[in-house]
Amino acid sequence: MKKILVTGAAGFIGYYLVKKLLERGDEVVGIDNINDYYDVQLKYSRLEDTGIVQKEITDRKPVQSTLYSKYRFIKLDLTEREEINRLFENEKFEVVCNLAAQAGVRYSIDHPFTYVDSNIVGFANILEACRQNKVKHFVYASSSSIYGLNEKIPYSEDDQVDKPVSLYAATKKANELMAHAYSHLYHLPTTGVRFFTVYGPWGRPDMAPFLFMKSIMNGTSIKVFNHGNLERDFTYIDDIIQGLEKIVDAPPADQIPYKIYNIGNSSPVKLMDFIYAIEKATGKDAVKEYVGMQPGDVYRTYADTSHLERDFGYKPQTTIQKGIDKFYKWYVEYSN
């Protein structure tokens, strides 16, 4: 049993990780600023599902879960340095999982400082608090977006990633560099996890799987970027969490205790095939609006997960149709 901080606990991946850690017996503190980048009610619904009652949530005040005796939640922003430091000093976390970040590639085009505040300043605050309080393992979310204009397929952790095509990707690259510096200078064990297009129940409504599902169900048109000539390494949420759980329990023990892992399906899906999987699940045809490439987007993502397989004997398994079928079932229940 460990004492673990999960930032971004009201987010998609954070919600699932909190549940996984609690179910196996860890003591968990979750924090999230519950910003309005997307529908806050979905975030509150995730929290409610872990026993955190919405009406009890106020800024900087711990809320005890009604479902899990070992879970507390605090509405807190990573940029609040003094509050973050106080939290670390009081709680003495063994492991920190930093999943909080301003997400989204396209949003970063028009809202750069939101990303700098959350993904750079906030990240630095958490990183420094880990150092000052001798955290045993700092795990943080990176992204497949970091591969940018990389032309080598599949994407390997050993590839050069110095050509980001969005500010979001640049902030994730910066996170990896900052973590490496702390691992080198202070021997803080850090592990970055490059997620590849995560989808599933409770997923983010700003991402293509949710947007497509909603539009197809409602009979409204979907925007098919680059006229459908895109491929994504869609990864089902359960596969992400199983891999993340293994990583959380294994702090790097190298001379410089620093690791990076891809978690993806290693099986890129053509955008049109992905749309077809939703059509098959829903029994409805998509109304397609073909448009050009979006700024900051890439043509294909494809994860080389050999490092994850080598170190943990783990590889994501969920097929796209099976994952979409589960997502559809949840979407109908949640919408009703």
Short mmCIF file of C-alpha atoms in Angstrom, two decimals:
data_model
loop_
_atom_site.label_atom_id
_atom_site.label_comp_id
_atom_site.label_asym_id
_atom_site.label_seq_id
_atom_site.Cartn_x
_atom_site.Cartn_y
_atom_site.Cartn_z
CA MET A 1 0.00 0.00 0.00
CA LYS A 2 1.28 3.45 -0.94
CA LYS A 3 0.24 7.03 -0.32
CA ILE A 4 -0.26 8.55 -3.74
CA LEU A 5 -1.14 12.00 -5.08
CA VAL A 6 -3.03 12.06 -8.38
CA THR A 7 -3.29 15.46 -10.04
CA GLY A 8 -6.01 15.90 -12.65
CA ALA A 9 -8.22 13.54 -10.61
CA ALA A 10 -11.42 14.85 -12.22
CA GLY A 11 -9.98 14.27 -15.68
CA PHE A 12 -10.45 11.26 -17.93
CA ILE A 13 -7.28 9.28 -17.18
CA GLY A 14 -6.98 10.67 -13.65
CA TYR A 15 -10.45 9.42 -12.70
CA TYR A 16 -9.64 5.88 -13.86
CA LEU A 17 -6.24 5.84 -12.15
CA VAL A 18 -7.75 7.01 -8.86
CA LYS A 19 -10.29 4.16 -8.98
CA LYS A 20 -7.63 1.57 -9.83
CA LEU A 21 -5.35 2.68 -6.98
CA LEU A 22 -8.20 2.74 -4.46
CA GLU A 23 -9.47 -0.67 -5.52
CA ARG A 24 -6.08 -2.21 -4.83
CA GLY A 25 -5.81 -0.56 -1.40
CA ASP A 26 -3.64 2.54 -1.82
CA GLU A 27 -4.34 5.78 0.04
CA VAL A 28 -5.06 8.47 -2.54
CA VAL A 29 -5.36 12.25 -2.52
CA GLY A 30 -6.73 13.74 -5.74
CA ILE A 31 -6.49 17.35 -6.84
CA ASP A 32 -7.98 19.17 -9.82
CA ASN A 33 -8.86 22.78 -10.60
CA ILE A 34 -12.04 21.68 -12.45
CA ASN A 35 -11.54 24.27 -15.19
CA ASP A 36 -14.13 24.83 -17.91
CA TYR A 37 -12.03 23.75 -20.92
CA TYR A 38 -14.83 21.24 -21.44
CA ASP A 39 -18.13 20.49 -19.69
CA VAL A 40 -17.46 20.70 -15.95
CA GLN A 41 -20.51 18.55 -15.23
CA LEU A 42 -18.72 15.57 -16.74
CA LYS A 43 -15.83 16.23 -14.36
CA TYR A 44 -18.18 16.48 -11.39
CA SER A 45 -19.89 13.26 -12.51
CA ARG A 46 -16.54 11.46 -12.54
CA LEU A 47 -15.86 12.74 -9.03
CA GLU A 48 -19.33 11.67 -7.87
CA ASP A 49 -18.52 8.18 -9.17
CA THR A 50 -15.61 8.07 -6.72
CA GLY A 51 -17.76 9.34 -3.84
CA ILE A 52 -16.83 13.03 -4.01
CA VAL A 53 -20.08 15.00 -3.65
CA GLN A 54 -20.21 18.12 -5.82
CA LYS A 55 -21.97 20.37 -3.29
CA GLU A 56 -19.19 19.72 -0.76
CA ILE A 57 -16.39 20.88 -3.07
CA THR A 58 -14.89 24.28 -2.25
CA ASP A 59 -11.49 25.73 -3.10
CA ARG A 60 -8.54 24.23 -1.19
CA LYS A 61 -10.70 22.24 1.26
CA PRO A 62 -10.35 18.42 1.43
CA VAL A 63 -13.50 16.42 0.70
CA GLN A 64 -13.75 12.88 2.03
CA SER A 65 -15.11 10.26 -0.37
CA THR A 66 -18.38 8.62 0.67
CA LEU A 67 -17.37 5.42 -1.16
CA TYR A 68 -13.67 5.03 -0.37
CA SER A 69 -12.29 5.56 3.13
CA LYS A 70 -8.81 6.12 1.72
CA TYR A 71 -9.73 8.86 -0.77
CA ARG A 72 -9.83 12.61 -0.34
CA PHE A 73 -10.21 15.26 -3.04
CA ILE A 74 -9.11 18.90 -3.05
CA LYS A 75 -10.05 21.54 -5.63
CA LEU A 76 -6.65 23.11 -6.21
CA ASP A 77 -4.69 24.62 -9.10
CA LEU A 78 -1.10 23.53 -9.75
CA THR A 79 -0.05 27.17 -10.11
CA GLU A 80 -0.84 27.82 -6.43
CA ARG A 81 2.71 27.18 -5.30
CA GLU A 82 2.33 27.83 -1.58
CA GLU A 83 -0.77 25.63 -1.34
CA ILE A 84 0.98 22.86 -3.28
CA ASN A 85 4.01 23.06 -0.98
CA ARG A 86 1.80 22.96 2.09
CA LEU A 87 -0.05 19.92 0.75
CA PHE A 88 3.19 18.01 0.14
CA GLU A 89 4.62 18.93 3.54
CA ASN A 90 1.47 17.78 5.34
CA GLU A 91 0.78 14.59 3.39
CA LYS A 92 4.26 13.07 2.78
CA PHE A 93 3.37 11.36 -0.49
CA GLU A 94 5.42 8.37 -1.59
CA VAL A 95 4.32 8.54 -5.24
CA VAL A 96 3.01 11.44 -7.31
CA CYS A 97 1.12 10.92 -10.59
CA ASN A 98 0.88 14.23 -12.41
CA LEU A 99 -1.94 13.87 -14.94
CA ALA A 100 -3.12 17.47 -14.64
CA ALA A 101 -2.42 19.59 -17.71
CA GLN A 102 -4.12 21.89 -20.14
CA ALA A 103 -4.93 19.40 -22.85
CA GLY A 104 -5.75 19.75 -26.54
CA VAL A 105 -3.63 20.57 -29.57
CA ARG A 106 -5.99 22.96 -31.35
CA TYR A 107 -6.89 24.96 -28.23
CA SER A 108 -3.22 25.75 -27.74
CA ILE A 109 -3.15 27.68 -31.03
CA ASP A 110 -5.28 30.49 -29.56
CA HIS A 111 -4.69 30.12 -25.80
CA PRO A 112 -0.91 29.86 -25.37
CA PHE A 113 -0.61 31.24 -21.85
CA THR A 114 -3.13 28.76 -20.49
CA TYR A 115 -0.66 26.03 -21.51
CA VAL A 116 2.38 27.84 -20.14
CA ASP A 117 0.68 28.38 -16.77
CA SER A 118 -0.60 24.84 -16.32
CA ASN A 119 1.91 22.71 -18.22
CA ILE A 120 5.11 24.60 -17.43
CA VAL A 121 4.61 26.62 -14.23
CA GLY A 122 2.29 24.07 -12.64
CA PHE A 123 4.56 21.20 -13.62
CA ALA A 124 7.58 22.97 -12.13
CA ASN A 125 5.70 23.51 -8.86
CA ILE A 126 4.88 19.80 -8.58
CA LEU A 127 8.38 18.74 -9.60
CA GLU A 128 10.03 20.97 -7.02
CA ALA A 129 7.61 19.84 -4.30
CA CYS A 130 8.57 16.24 -5.12
CA ARG A 131 12.24 17.10 -4.68
CA GLN A 132 11.78 19.00 -1.43
CA ASN A 133 9.66 16.23 0.10
CA LYS A 134 11.70 13.25 -1.11
CA VAL A 135 8.96 11.62 -3.20
CA LYS A 136 10.04 8.12 -4.23
CA HIS A 137 8.57 8.18 -7.74
CA PHE A 138 7.23 11.00 -9.91
CA VAL A 139 5.09 9.76 -12.82
CA TYR A 140 3.77 12.29 -15.31
CA ALA A 141 1.69 12.46 -18.46
CA SER A 142 3.46 13.18 -21.71
CA SER A 143 1.88 12.74 -25.14
CA SER A 144 2.26 11.21 -28.59
CA SER A 145 2.02 14.81 -29.84
CA ILE A 146 5.64 15.17 -28.82
CA TYR A 147 6.73 13.26 -31.95
CA GLY A 148 5.61 16.19 -34.13
CA LEU A 149 7.14 16.07 -37.61
CA ASN A 150 9.00 12.83 -36.92
CA GLU A 151 8.81 10.78 -40.12
CA LYS A 152 10.08 7.48 -38.70
CA ILE A 153 7.30 4.95 -38.08
CA PRO A 154 6.51 3.57 -35.54
CA TYR A 155 7.39 6.22 -32.98
CA SER A 156 10.05 5.04 -30.54
CA GLU A 157 11.12 6.60 -27.24
CA ASP A 158 14.63 6.67 -28.74
CA ASP A 159 13.59 9.00 -31.60
CA GLN A 160 14.53 12.66 -31.69
CA VAL A 161 11.54 14.78 -30.62
CA ASP A 162 12.72 18.32 -31.20
CA LYS A 163 10.24 19.37 -33.92
CA PRO A 164 6.88 19.93 -32.18
CA VAL A 165 4.03 21.27 -34.33
CA SER A 166 1.95 22.74 -31.50
CA LEU A 167 2.60 24.61 -28.27
CA TYR A 168 0.88 21.77 -26.41
CA ALA A 169 3.48 19.34 -27.76
CA ALA A 170 6.27 21.78 -26.91
CA THR A 171 5.10 21.97 -23.29
CA LYS A 172 5.14 18.17 -23.05
CA LYS A 173 8.69 18.10 -24.43
CA ALA A 174 9.61 20.72 -21.84
CA ASN A 175 8.16 18.53 -19.09
CA GLU A 176 10.38 15.63 -20.13
CA LEU A 177 13.45 17.86 -20.15
CA MET A 178 12.62 19.33 -16.74
CA ALA A 179 12.08 15.85 -15.30
CA HIS A 180 15.41 14.68 -16.69
CA ALA A 181 17.18 17.62 -15.07
CA TYR A 182 15.68 16.74 -11.69
CA SER A 183 16.53 13.07 -12.09
CA HIS A 184 20.11 14.02 -12.95
CA LEU A 185 20.64 16.74 -10.36
CA TYR A 186 18.65 15.42 -7.41
CA HIS A 187 18.30 11.70 -8.17
CA LEU A 188 14.50 12.05 -8.20
CA PRO A 189 13.05 8.96 -9.94
CA THR A 190 10.83 10.21 -12.78
CA THR A 191 8.84 8.40 -15.45
CA GLY A 192 7.09 10.11 -18.35
CA VAL A 193 4.27 8.33 -20.14
CA ARG A 194 3.50 9.23 -23.76
CA PHE A 195 -0.20 8.49 -24.22
CA PHE A 196 -1.59 7.76 -27.69
CA THR A 197 -5.17 8.99 -28.40
CA VAL A 198 -6.99 7.61 -25.37
CA TYR A 199 -10.72 6.84 -25.65
CA GLY A 200 -13.46 5.01 -23.78
CA PRO A 201 -16.28 5.55 -21.24
CA TRP A 202 -16.07 8.88 -19.37
CA GLY A 203 -13.82 10.18 -22.18
CA ARG A 204 -13.09 13.79 -23.04
CA PRO A 205 -15.89 15.49 -25.04
CA ASP A 206 -13.39 17.62 -26.98
CA MET A 207 -11.77 14.58 -28.61
CA ALA A 208 -12.78 12.92 -31.88
CA PRO A 209 -14.25 9.69 -30.41
CA PHE A 210 -16.72 11.63 -28.24
CA LEU A 211 -17.44 14.29 -30.87
CA PHE A 212 -18.08 11.67 -33.54
CA MET A 213 -20.25 9.53 -31.28
CA LYS A 214 -22.36 12.52 -30.26
CA SER A 215 -22.82 13.80 -33.81
CA ILE A 216 -23.62 10.40 -35.29
CA MET A 217 -26.16 9.71 -32.55
CA ASN A 218 -27.77 13.12 -33.13
CA GLY A 219 -27.65 12.93 -36.92
CA THR A 220 -25.48 16.05 -37.23
CA SER A 221 -22.41 16.34 -39.44
CA ILE A 222 -18.87 15.45 -38.35
CA LYS A 223 -15.76 17.20 -39.62
CA VAL A 224 -13.43 14.72 -41.29
CA PHE A 225 -10.04 16.43 -41.23
CA ASN A 226 -7.57 16.09 -44.09
CA HIS A 227 -10.43 14.51 -46.04
CA GLY A 228 -10.09 11.35 -43.95
CA ASN A 229 -6.41 10.81 -44.75
CA LEU A 230 -5.33 10.48 -41.11
CA GLU A 231 -4.36 7.57 -38.87
CA ARG A 232 -4.40 7.42 -35.09
CA ASP A 233 -3.11 4.84 -32.63
CA PHE A 234 -6.37 4.80 -30.64
CA THR A 235 -5.82 3.27 -27.19
CA TYR A 236 -8.63 2.06 -24.95
CA ILE A 237 -8.64 3.51 -21.43
CA ASP A 238 -8.42 0.14 -19.62
CA ASP A 239 -5.21 -0.65 -21.53
CA ILE A 240 -3.79 2.73 -20.54
CA ILE A 241 -4.54 2.19 -16.86
CA GLN A 242 -3.11 -1.34 -16.78
CA GLY A 243 0.14 -0.05 -18.23
CA LEU A 244 0.17 2.99 -15.97
CA GLU A 245 -0.34 0.85 -12.87
CA LYS A 246 2.74 -1.21 -13.71
CA ILE A 247 4.79 1.94 -14.26
CA VAL A 248 3.66 3.54 -10.97
CA ASP A 249 5.04 0.57 -9.04
CA ALA A 250 8.43 0.57 -10.75
CA PRO A 251 10.55 3.69 -10.15
CA PRO A 252 13.64 3.79 -12.38
CA ALA A 253 16.78 2.50 -10.71
CA ASP A 254 19.33 3.60 -13.32
CA GLN A 255 22.26 5.89 -12.50
CA ILE A 256 20.06 8.71 -13.73
CA PRO A 257 16.61 7.45 -12.58
CA TYR A 258 14.68 8.66 -15.62
CA LYS A 259 12.40 6.73 -17.99
CA ILE A 260 10.00 7.44 -20.84
CA TYR A 261 7.38 4.96 -22.10
CA ASN A 262 4.94 4.92 -24.97
CA ILE A 263 1.51 3.49 -24.19
CA GLY A 264 -0.36 2.89 -27.42
CA ASN A 265 -2.08 0.08 -29.27
CA SER A 266 0.74 -0.23 -31.85
CA SER A 267 -1.97 -0.52 -34.46
CA PRO A 268 -2.88 2.74 -36.22
CA VAL A 269 -6.48 2.99 -37.38
CA LYS A 270 -7.50 4.91 -40.49
CA LEU A 271 -9.88 7.72 -39.59
CA MET A 272 -12.53 6.38 -41.96
CA ASP A 273 -12.29 2.93 -40.34
CA PHE A 274 -12.69 4.53 -36.94
CA ILE A 275 -15.83 6.32 -38.11
CA TYR A 276 -17.12 3.03 -39.51
CA ALA A 277 -16.60 1.35 -36.12
CA ILE A 278 -18.87 3.99 -34.54
CA GLU A 279 -21.42 3.57 -37.33
CA LYS A 280 -21.43 -0.17 -36.71
CA ALA A 281 -21.84 0.25 -32.95
CA THR A 282 -24.64 2.81 -33.22
CA GLY A 283 -26.38 1.41 -36.30
CA LYS A 284 -26.37 4.93 -37.76
CA ASP A 285 -24.56 6.47 -40.75
CA ALA A 286 -22.30 9.46 -40.21
CA VAL A 287 -23.00 12.72 -42.04
CA LYS A 288 -19.46 13.56 -43.14
CA GLU A 289 -18.09 17.03 -43.85
CA TYR A 290 -14.67 16.70 -45.45
CA VAL A 291 -12.26 19.51 -44.54
CA GLY A 292 -8.54 20.21 -44.76
CA MET A 293 -5.73 19.60 -42.30
CA GLN A 294 -5.88 21.47 -38.99
CA PRO A 295 -2.93 23.57 -37.75
CA GLY A 296 -0.86 21.64 -35.22
CA ASP A 297 -2.16 18.25 -36.38
CA VAL A 298 -0.09 15.30 -37.63
CA TYR A 299 -0.96 12.72 -40.28
CA ARG A 300 -0.32 9.59 -38.29
CA THR A 301 0.50 8.37 -34.79
CA TYR A 302 1.91 4.90 -34.23
CA ALA A 303 3.43 3.70 -30.95
CA ASP A 304 6.40 1.41 -30.65
CA THR A 305 5.65 -0.20 -27.27
CA SER A 306 8.65 -2.57 -27.21
CA HIS A 307 10.14 -0.82 -24.16
CA LEU A 308 6.91 -1.32 -22.22
CA GLU A 309 6.82 -4.97 -23.30
CA ARG A 310 10.49 -5.49 -22.41
CA ASP A 311 10.28 -3.96 -18.93
CA PHE A 312 6.79 -5.09 -17.87
CA GLY A 313 5.71 -7.84 -20.25
CA TYR A 314 2.72 -5.69 -21.13
CA LYS A 315 1.11 -4.65 -24.40
CA PRO A 316 -2.35 -3.05 -24.91
CA GLN A 317 -4.83 -5.51 -26.42
CA THR A 318 -8.28 -3.95 -26.93
CA THR A 319 -9.45 -3.91 -30.57
CA ILE A 320 -11.02 -0.73 -31.91
CA GLN A 321 -14.47 -2.28 -32.39
CA LYS A 322 -14.54 -3.79 -28.90
CA GLY A 323 -13.47 -0.47 -27.38
CA ILE A 324 -16.01 1.53 -29.39
CA ASP A 325 -18.81 -0.90 -28.44
CA LYS A 326 -18.03 -0.33 -24.74
CA PHE A 327 -17.83 3.42 -25.27
CA TYR A 328 -21.19 3.41 -27.05
CA LYS A 329 -22.87 1.48 -24.23
CA TRP A 330 -21.60 4.01 -21.67
CA TYR A 331 -22.49 6.99 -23.87
CA VAL A 332 -26.13 5.88 -24.13
CA GLU A 333 -26.38 5.37 -20.37
CA TYR A 334 -24.68 8.68 -19.56
CA SER A 335 -26.75 10.67 -22.08
CA ASN A 336 -29.96 9.31 -20.57
#
